[in-house]
Backbone as JSON Lines, residues from 0, in Angstrom:
{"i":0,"aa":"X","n":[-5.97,1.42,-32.03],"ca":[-5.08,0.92,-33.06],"c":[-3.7,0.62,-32.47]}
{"i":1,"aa":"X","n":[-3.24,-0.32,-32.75],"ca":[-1.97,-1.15,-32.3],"c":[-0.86,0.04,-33.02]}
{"i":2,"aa":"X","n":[0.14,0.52,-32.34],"ca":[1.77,0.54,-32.66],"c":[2.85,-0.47,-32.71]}
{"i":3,"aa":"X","n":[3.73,-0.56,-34.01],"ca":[4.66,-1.27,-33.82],"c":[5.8,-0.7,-33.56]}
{"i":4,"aa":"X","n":[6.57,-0.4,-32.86],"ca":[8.09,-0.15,-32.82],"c":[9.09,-1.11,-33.43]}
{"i":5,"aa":"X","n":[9.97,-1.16,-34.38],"ca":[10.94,-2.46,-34.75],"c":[12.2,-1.24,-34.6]}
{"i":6,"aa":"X","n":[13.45,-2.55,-34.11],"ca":[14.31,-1.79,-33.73],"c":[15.36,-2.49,-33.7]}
{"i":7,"aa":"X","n":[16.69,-2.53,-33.97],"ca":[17.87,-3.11,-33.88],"c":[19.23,-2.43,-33.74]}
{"i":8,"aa":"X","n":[20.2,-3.07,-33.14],"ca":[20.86,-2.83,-32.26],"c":[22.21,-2.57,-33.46]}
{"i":9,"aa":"X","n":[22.66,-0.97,-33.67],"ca":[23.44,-0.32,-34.54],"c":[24.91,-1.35,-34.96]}
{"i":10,"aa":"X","n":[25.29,-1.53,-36.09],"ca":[26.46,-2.37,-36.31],"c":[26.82,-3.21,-35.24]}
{"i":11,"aa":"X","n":[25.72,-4.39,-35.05],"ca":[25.8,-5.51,-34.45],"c":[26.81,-6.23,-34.53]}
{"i":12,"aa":"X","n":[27.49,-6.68,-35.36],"ca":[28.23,-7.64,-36.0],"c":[29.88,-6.6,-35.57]}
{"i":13,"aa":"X","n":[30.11,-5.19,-35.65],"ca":[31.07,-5.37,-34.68],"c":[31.25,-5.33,-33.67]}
{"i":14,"aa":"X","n":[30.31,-5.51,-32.95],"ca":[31.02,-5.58,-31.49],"c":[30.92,-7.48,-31.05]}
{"i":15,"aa":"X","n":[30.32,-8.07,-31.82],"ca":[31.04,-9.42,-32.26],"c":[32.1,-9.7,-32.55]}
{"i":16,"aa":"X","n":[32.21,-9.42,-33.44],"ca":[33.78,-9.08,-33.96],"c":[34.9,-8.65,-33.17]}
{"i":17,"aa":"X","n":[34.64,-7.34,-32.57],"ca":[35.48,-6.56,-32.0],"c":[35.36,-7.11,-30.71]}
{"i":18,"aa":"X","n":[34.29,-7.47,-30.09],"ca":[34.79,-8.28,-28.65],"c":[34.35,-9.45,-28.25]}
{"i":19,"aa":"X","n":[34.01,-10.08,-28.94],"ca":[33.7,-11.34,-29.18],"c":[32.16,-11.76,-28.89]}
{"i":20,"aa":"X","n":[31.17,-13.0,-29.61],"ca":[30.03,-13.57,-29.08],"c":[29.68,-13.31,-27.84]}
{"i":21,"aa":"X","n":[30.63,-13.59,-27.05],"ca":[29.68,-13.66,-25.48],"c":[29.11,-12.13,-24.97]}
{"i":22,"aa":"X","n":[30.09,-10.9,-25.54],"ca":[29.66,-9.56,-25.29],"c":[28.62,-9.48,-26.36]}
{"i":23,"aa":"X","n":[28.6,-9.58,-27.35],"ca":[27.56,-9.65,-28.16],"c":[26.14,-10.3,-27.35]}
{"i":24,"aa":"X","n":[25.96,-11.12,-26.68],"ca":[25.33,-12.32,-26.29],"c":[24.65,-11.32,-24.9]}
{"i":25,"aa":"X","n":[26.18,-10.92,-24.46],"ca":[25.63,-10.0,-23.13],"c":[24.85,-8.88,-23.67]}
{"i":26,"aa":"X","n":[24.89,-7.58,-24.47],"ca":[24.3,-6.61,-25.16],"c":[22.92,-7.16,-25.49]}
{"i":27,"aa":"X","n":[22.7,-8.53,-25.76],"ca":[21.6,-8.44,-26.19],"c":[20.9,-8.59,-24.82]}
{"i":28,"aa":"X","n":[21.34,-9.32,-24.04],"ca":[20.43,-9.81,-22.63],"c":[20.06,-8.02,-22.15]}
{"i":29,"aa":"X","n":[21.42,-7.19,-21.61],"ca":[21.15,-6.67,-21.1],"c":[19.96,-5.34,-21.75]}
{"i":30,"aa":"X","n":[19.98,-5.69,-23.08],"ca":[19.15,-4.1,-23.9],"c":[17.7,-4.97,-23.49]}
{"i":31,"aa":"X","n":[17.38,-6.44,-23.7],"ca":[16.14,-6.84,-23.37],"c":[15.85,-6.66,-21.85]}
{"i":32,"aa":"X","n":[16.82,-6.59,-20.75],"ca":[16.32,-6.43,-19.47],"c":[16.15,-4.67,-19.36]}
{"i":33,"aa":"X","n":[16.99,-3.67,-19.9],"ca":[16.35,-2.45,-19.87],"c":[15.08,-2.05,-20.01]}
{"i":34,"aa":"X","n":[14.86,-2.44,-21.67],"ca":[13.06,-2.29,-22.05],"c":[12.31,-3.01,-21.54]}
{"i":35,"aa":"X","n":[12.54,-4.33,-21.01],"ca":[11.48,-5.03,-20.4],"c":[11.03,-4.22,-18.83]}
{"i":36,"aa":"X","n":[12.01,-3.59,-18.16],"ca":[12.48,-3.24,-16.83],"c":[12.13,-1.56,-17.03]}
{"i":37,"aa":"X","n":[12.24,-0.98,-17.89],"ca":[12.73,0.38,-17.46],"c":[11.82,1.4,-18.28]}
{"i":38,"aa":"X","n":[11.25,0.55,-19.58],"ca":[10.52,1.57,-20.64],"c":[9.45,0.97,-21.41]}
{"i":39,"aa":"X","n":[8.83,0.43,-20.93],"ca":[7.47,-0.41,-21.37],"c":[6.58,-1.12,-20.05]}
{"i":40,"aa":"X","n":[5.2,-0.88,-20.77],"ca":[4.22,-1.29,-20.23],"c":[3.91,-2.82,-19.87]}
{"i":41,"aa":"X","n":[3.35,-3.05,-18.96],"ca":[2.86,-4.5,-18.45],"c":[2.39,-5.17,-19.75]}
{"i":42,"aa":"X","n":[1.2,-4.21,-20.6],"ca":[0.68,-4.88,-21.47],"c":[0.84,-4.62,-22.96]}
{"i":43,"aa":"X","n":[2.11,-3.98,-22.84],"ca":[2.69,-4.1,-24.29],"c":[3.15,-5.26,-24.4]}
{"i":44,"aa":"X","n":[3.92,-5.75,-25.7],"ca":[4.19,-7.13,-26.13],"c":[6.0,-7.0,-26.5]}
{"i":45,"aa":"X","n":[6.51,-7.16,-26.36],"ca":[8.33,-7.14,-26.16],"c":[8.87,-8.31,-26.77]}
{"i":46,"aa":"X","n":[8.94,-8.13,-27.95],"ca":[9.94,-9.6,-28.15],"c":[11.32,-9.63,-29.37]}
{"i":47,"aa":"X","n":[11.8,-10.42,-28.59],"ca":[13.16,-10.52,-30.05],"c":[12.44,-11.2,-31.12]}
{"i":48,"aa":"X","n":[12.78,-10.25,-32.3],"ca":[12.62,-11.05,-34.17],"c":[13.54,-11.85,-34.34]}
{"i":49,"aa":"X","n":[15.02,-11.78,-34.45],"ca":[15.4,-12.25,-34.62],"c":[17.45,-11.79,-34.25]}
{"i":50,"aa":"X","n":[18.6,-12.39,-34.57],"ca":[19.42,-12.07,-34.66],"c":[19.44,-10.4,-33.88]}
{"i":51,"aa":"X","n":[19.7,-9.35,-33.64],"ca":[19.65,-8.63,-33.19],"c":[18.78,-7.56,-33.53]}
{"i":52,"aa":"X","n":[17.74,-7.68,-33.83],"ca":[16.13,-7.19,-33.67],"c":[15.28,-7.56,-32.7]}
{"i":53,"aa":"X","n":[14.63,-6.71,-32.39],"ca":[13.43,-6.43,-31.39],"c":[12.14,-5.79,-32.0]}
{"i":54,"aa":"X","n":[11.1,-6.09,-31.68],"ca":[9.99,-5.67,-31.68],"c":[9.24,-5.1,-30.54]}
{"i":55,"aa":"X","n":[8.2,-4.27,-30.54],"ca":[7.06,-3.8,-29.41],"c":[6.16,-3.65,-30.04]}
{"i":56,"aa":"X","n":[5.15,-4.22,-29.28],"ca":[4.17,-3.67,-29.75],"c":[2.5,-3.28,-29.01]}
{"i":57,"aa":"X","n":[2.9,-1.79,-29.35],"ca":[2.08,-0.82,-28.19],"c":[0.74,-1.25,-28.17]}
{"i":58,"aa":"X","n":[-0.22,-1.04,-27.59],"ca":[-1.33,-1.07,-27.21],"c":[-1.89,0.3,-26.49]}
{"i":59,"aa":"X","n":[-3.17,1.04,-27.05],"ca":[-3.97,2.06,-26.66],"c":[-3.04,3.11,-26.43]}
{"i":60,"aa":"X","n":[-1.73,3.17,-26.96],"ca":[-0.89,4.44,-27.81],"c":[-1.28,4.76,-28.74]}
{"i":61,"aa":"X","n":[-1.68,6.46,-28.9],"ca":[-1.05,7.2,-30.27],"c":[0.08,6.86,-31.02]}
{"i":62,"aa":"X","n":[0.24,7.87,-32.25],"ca":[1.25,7.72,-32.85],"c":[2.3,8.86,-31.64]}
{"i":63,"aa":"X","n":[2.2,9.61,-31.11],"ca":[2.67,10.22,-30.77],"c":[3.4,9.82,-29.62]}
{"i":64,"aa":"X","n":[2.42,8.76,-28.84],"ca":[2.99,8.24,-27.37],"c":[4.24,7.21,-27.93]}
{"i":65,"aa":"X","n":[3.66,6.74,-29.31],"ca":[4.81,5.43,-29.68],"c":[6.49,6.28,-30.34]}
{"i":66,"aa":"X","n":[6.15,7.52,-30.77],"ca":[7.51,8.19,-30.73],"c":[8.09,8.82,-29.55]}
{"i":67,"aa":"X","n":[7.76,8.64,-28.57],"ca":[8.01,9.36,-27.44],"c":[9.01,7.98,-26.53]}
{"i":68,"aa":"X","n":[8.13,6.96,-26.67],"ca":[8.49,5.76,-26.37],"c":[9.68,5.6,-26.88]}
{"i":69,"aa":"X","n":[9.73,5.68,-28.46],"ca":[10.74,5.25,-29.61],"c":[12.24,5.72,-29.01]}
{"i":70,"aa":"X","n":[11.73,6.73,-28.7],"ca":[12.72,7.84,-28.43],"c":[13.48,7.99,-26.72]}
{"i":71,"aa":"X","n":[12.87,7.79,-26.15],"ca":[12.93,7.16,-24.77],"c":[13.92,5.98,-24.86]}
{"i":72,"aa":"X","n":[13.4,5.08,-25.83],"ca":[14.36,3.52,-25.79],"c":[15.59,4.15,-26.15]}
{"i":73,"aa":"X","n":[16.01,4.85,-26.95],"ca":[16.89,4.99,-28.14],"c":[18.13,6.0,-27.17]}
{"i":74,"aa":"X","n":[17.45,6.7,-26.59],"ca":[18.08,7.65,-25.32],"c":[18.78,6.51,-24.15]}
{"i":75,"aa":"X","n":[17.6,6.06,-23.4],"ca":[18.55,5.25,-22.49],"c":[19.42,4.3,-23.11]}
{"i":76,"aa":"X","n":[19.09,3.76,-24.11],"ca":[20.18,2.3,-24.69],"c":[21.47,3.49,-24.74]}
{"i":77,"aa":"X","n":[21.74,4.44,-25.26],"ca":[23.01,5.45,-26.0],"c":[23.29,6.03,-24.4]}
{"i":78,"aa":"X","n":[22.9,6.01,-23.66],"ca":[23.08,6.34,-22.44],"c":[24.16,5.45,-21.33]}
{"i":79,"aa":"X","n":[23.47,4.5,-21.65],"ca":[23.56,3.06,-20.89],"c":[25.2,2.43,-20.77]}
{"i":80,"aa":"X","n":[25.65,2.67,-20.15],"ca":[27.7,1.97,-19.84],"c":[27.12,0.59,-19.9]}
{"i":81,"aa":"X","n":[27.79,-0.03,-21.0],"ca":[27.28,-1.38,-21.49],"c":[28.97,-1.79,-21.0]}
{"i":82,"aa":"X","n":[29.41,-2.16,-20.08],"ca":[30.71,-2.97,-19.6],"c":[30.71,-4.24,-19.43]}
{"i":83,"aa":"X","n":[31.43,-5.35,-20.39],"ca":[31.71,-6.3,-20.61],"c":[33.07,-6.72,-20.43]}
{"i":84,"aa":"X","n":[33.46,-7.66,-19.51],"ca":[35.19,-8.03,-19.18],"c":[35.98,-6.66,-18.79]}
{"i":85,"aa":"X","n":[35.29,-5.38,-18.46],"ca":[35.91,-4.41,-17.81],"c":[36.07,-3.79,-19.19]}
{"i":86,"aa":"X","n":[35.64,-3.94,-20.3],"ca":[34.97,-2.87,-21.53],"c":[34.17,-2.49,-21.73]}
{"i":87,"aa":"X","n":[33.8,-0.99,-22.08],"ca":[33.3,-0.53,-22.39],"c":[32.89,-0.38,-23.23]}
{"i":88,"aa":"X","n":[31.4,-1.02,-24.0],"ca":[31.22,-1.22,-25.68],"c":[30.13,-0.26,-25.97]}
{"i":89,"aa":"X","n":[30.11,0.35,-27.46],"ca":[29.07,1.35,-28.26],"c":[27.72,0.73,-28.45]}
{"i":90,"aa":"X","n":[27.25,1.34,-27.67],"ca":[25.52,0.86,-28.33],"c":[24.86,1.48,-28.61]}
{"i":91,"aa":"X","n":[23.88,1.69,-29.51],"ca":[23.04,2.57,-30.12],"c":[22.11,1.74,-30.97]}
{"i":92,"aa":"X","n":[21.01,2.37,-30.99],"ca":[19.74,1.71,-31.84],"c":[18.9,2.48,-32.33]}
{"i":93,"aa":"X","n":[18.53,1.56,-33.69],"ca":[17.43,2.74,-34.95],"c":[16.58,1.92,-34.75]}
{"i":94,"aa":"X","n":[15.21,2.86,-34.55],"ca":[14.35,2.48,-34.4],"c":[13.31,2.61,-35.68]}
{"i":95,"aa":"X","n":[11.98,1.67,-35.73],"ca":[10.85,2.51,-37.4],"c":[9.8,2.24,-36.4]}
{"i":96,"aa":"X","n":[8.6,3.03,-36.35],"ca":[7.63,2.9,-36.0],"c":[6.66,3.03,-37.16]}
{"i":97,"aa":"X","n":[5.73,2.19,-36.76],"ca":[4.42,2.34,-38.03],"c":[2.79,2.01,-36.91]}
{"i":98,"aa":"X","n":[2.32,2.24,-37.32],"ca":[0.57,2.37,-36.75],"c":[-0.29,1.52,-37.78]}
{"i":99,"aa":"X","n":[-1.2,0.79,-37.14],"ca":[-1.82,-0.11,-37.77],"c":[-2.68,0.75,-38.47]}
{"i":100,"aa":"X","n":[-3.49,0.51,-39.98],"ca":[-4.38,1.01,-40.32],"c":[-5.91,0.0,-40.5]}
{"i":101,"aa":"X","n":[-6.84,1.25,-41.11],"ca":[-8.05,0.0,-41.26],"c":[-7.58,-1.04,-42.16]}
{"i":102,"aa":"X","n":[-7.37,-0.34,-43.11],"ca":[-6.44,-1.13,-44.32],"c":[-6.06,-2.39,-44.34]}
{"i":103,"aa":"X","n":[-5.15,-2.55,-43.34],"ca":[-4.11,-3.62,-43.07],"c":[-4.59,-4.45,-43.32]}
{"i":104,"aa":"X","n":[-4.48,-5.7,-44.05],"ca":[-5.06,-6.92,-44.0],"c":[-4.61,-7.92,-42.84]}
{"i":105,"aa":"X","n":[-3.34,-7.59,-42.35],"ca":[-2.26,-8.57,-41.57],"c":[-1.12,-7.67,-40.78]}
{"i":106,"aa":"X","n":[-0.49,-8.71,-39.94],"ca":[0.59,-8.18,-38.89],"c":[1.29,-8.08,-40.03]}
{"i":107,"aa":"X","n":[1.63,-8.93,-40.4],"ca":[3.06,-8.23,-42.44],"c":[2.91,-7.39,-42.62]}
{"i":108,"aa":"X","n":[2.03,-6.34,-42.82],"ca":[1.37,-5.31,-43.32],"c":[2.51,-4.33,-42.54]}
{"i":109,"aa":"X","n":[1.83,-4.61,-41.23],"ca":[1.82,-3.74,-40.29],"c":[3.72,-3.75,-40.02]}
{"i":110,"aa":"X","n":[4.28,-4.95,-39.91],"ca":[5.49,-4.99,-40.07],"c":[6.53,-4.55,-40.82]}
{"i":111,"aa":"X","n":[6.11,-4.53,-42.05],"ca":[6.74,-4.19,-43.29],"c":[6.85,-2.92,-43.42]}
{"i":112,"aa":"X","n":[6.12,-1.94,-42.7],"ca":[5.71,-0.41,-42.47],"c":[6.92,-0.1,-41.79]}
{"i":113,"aa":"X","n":[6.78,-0.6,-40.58],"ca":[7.56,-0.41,-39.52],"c":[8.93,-0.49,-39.87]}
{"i":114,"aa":"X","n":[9.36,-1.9,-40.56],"ca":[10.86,-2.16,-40.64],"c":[11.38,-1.42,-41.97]}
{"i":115,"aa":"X","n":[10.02,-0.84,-42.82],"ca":[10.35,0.26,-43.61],"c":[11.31,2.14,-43.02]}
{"i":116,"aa":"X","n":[10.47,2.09,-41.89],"ca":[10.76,2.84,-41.02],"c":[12.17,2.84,-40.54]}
{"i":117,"aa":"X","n":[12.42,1.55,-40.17],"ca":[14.11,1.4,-39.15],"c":[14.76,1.73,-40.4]}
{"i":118,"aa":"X","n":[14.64,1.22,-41.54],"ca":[15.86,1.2,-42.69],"c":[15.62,2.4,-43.08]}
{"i":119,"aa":"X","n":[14.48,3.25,-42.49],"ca":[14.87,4.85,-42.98],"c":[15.92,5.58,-41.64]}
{"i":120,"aa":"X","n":[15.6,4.62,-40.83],"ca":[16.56,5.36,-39.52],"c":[17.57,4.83,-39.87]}
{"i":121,"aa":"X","n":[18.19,3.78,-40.6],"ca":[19.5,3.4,-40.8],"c":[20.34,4.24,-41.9]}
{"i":122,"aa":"X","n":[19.5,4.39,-42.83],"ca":[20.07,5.33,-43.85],"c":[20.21,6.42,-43.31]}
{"i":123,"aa":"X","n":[19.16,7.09,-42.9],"ca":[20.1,8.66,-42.2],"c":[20.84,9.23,-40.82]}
{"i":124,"aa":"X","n":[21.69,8.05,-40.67],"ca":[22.85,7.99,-39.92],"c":[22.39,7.19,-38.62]}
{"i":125,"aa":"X","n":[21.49,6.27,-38.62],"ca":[21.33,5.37,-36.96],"c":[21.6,6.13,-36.09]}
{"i":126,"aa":"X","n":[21.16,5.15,-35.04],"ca":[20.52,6.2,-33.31],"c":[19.82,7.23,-33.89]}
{"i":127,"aa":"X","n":[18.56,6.29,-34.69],"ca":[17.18,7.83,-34.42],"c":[16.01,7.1,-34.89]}
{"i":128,"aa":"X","n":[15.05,7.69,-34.42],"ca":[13.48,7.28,-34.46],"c":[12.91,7.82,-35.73]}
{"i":129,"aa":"X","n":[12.49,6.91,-36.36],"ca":[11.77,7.57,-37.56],"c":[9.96,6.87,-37.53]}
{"i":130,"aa":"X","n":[9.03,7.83,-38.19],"ca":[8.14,7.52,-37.98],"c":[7.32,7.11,-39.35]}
{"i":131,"aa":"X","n":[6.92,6.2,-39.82],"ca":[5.59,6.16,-41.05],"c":[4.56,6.64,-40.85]}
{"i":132,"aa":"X","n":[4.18,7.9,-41.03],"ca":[3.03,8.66,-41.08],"c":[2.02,7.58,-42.29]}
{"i":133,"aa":"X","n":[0.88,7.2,-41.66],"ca":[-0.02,7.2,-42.4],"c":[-0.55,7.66,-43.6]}
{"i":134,"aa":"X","n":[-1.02,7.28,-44.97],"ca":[-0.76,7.45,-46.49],"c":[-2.14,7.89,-46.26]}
């Protein structure tokens, strides 16, 4: 059964703001060369959704390997000296994980779980992994 990780990058819009598009622009390159580089598999699937969202999506993981993962990303990104023009900018990311079921009719399904998930990591204070346990 497939894992999704969905995940986005904590009050995006200020460090736009606060240091303009191109650091914005840089944050995103460099958080996609971390996970592509540093915390995922050959044959997982890695891609930007959209605006400052990301997706993964695990292959022949547990639920357990995909919070471990979750949590792994979420550590090095908050870790990570993100220096732009000789600044130093805040990064942090909430992550939702969800697990495909028999159920599912569709990737929506399976998505909608997941990004149910991040907006539970956003509500209880971002930078943290939350998981959708199976109903």
């Amino acid at each position: 059964m497939k894992k999704l990780l969905v995940f986005d990058l904590d009050h995006f819009k200020k460090v736009n703001d606060n240091f303009s598009h191109q650091a914005g622009d840089y944050v995103l390159e460099e958080t996609a060369k971390i996970i592509q580089s540093k915390l995922i598999r050959n044959d997982d699937y890695f891609a930007r959704f959209g605006g400052e969202e990301f997706v993964i999506l695990l292959f022949g993981s547990n639920i357990q390997q995909a919070e471990e993962i979750g949590e792994r990303i979420r550590a090095t990104i908050e870790k990570h000296e993100f220096v732009y023009e000789n600044q130093e900018l805040p990064v942090t990311v909430s992550i939702g994980i969800s697990s495909q079921e028999e159920k599912m009719a569709s990737f929506d399904e399976l998505f909608a779980k997941a990004d149910s998930a991040l907006y539970a990591s956003k509500n209880s204070g971002r930078n943290r992994v939350t998981v959708l346990k199976s109903e």
